[in-house]
mmCIF file of C-alpha atoms in Angstrom:
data_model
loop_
_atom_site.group_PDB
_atom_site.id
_atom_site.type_symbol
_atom_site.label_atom_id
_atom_site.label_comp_id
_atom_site.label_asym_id
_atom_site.label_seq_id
_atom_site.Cartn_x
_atom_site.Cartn_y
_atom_site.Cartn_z
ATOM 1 C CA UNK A 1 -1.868 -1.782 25.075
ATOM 2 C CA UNK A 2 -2.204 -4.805 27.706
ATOM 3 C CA UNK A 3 -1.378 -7.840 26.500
ATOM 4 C CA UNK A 4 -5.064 -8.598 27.773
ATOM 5 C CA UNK A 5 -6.103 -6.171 25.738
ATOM 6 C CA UNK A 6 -3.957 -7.346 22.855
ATOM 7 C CA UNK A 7 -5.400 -11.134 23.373
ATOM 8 C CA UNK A 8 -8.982 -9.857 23.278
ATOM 9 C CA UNK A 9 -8.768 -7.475 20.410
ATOM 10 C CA UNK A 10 -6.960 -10.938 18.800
ATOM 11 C CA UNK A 11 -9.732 -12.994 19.716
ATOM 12 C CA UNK A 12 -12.170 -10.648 18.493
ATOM 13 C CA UNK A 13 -10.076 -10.509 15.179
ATOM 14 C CA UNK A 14 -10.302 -14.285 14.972
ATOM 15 C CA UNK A 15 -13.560 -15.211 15.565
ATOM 16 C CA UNK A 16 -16.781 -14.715 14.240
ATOM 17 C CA UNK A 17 -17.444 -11.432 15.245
ATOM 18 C CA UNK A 18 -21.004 -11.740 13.802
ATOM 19 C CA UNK A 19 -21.607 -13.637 17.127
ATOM 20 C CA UNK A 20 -20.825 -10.496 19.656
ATOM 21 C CA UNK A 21 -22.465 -7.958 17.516
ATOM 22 C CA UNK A 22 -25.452 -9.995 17.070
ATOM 23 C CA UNK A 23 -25.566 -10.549 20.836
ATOM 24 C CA UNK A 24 -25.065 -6.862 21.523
ATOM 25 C CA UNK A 25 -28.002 -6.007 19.125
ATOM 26 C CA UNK A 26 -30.526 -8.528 20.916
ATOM 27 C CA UNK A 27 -29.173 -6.928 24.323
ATOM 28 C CA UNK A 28 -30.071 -3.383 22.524
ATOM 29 C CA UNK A 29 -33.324 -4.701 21.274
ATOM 30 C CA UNK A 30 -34.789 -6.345 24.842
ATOM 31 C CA UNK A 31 -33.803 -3.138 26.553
ATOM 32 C CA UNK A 32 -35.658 -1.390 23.826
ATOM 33 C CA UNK A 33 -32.878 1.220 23.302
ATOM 34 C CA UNK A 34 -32.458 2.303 19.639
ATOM 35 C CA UNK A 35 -28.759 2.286 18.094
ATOM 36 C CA UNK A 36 -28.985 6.118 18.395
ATOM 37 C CA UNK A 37 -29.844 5.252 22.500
ATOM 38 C CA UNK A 38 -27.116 2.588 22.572
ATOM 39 C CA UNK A 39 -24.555 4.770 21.299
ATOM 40 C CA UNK A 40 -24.989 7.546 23.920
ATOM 41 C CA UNK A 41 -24.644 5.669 26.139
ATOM 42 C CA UNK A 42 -21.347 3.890 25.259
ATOM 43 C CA UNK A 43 -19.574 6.960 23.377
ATOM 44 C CA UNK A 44 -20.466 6.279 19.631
ATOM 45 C CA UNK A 45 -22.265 7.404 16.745
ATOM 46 C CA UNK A 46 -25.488 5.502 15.695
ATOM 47 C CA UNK A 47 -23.670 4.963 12.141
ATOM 48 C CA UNK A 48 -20.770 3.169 14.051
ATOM 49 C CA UNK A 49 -23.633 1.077 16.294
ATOM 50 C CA UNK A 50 -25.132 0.134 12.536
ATOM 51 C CA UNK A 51 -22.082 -1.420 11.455
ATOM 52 C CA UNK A 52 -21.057 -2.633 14.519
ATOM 53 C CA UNK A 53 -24.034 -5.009 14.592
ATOM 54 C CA UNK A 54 -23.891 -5.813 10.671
ATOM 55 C CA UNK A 55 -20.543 -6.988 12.102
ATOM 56 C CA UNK A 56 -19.032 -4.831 9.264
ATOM 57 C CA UNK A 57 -16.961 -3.514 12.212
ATOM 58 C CA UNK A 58 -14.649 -4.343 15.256
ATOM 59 C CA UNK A 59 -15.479 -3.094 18.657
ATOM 60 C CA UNK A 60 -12.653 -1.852 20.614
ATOM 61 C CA UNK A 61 -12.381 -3.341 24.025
ATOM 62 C CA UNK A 62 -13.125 0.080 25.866
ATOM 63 C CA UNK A 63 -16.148 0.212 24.188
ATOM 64 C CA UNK A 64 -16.711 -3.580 25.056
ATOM 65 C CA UNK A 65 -16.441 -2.623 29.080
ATOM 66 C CA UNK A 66 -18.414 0.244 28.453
ATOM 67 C CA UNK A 67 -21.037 -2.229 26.729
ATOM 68 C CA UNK A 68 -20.745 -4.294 30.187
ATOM 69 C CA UNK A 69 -21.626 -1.774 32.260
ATOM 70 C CA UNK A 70 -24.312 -0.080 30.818
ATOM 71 C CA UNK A 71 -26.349 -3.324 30.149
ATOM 72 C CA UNK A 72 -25.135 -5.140 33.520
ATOM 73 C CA UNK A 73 -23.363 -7.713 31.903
ATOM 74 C CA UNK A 74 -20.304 -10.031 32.698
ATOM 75 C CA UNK A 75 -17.348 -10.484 30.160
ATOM 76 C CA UNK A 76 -18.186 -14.429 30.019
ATOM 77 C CA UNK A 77 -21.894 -13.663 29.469
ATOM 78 C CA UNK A 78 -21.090 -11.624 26.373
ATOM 79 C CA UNK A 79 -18.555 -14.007 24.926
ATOM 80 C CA UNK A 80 -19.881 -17.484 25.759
ATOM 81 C CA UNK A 81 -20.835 -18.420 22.457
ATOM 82 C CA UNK A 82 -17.396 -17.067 21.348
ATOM 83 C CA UNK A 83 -16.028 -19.426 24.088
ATOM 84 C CA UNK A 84 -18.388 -22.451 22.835
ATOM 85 C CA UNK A 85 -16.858 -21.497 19.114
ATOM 86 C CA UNK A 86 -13.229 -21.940 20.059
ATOM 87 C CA UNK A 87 -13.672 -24.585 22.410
ATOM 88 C CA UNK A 88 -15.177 -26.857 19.572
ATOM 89 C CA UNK A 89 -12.326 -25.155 17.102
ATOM 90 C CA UNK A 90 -10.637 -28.044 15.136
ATOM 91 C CA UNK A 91 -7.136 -25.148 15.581
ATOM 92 C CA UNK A 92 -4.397 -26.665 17.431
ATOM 93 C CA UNK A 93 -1.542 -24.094 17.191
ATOM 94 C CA UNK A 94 0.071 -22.978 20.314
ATOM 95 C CA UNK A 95 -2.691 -19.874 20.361
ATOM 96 C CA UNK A 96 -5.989 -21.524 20.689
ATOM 97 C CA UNK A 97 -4.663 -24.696 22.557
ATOM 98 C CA UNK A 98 -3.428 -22.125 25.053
ATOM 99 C CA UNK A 99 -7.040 -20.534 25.334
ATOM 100 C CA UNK A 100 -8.914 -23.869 25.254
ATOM 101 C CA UNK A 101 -6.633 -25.301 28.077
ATOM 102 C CA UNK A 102 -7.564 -22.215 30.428
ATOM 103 C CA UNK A 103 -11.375 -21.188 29.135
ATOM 104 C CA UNK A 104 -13.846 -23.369 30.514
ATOM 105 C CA UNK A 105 -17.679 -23.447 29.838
ATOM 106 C CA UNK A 106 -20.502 -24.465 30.923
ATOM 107 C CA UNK A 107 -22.660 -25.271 28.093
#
């Protein structure tokens, strides 16, 4: 594993991940794909799509590119509000200062 990978899949792991599945739902929904549609697309089973966006579940971060691609989307478009979120963290340890010194966002 990448240490990108390894920060990402961390990040994921920290934050809300209600925020990304909800996200990848709404992109779903205005594309008017079903989670059956979505998950042919990307490689999964509708059941894993279901608790994917219940955010019962983690999405790896192959499926995450995959989920760029097929709706046309950047990385920072996906996780801006996951950005926003640890930008106005009250966490200081080495970890998140690290991140909030080198993410920016426009809000």
């Amino acid at each position: 594993m990448s240490i990108f990978q390894y920060i990402c899949d961390y990040f994921l792991a920290l934050y809300n991940k209600k925020i990304i599945e909800n996200k990848i739902r709404i992109l779903r929904e205005s594309k008017g794909w079903t989670q059956e549609d979505l998950g042919l697309k990307i490689g999964m089973k509708q059941s894993n799509i279901v608790t994917i966006e219940k955010g019962r579940k983690f999405i790896s971060m192959d499926k995450v590119y995959k989920i760029l691609e097929v709706f046309n989307i950047s990385f920072d478009y996906l996780f801006k509000d996951v950005l926003i979120a640890l930008q106005n963290s009250e966490t200081d340890d080495l970890f998140h200062t690290t991140l909030k010194n080198n993410l920016s966002v426009e809000i």
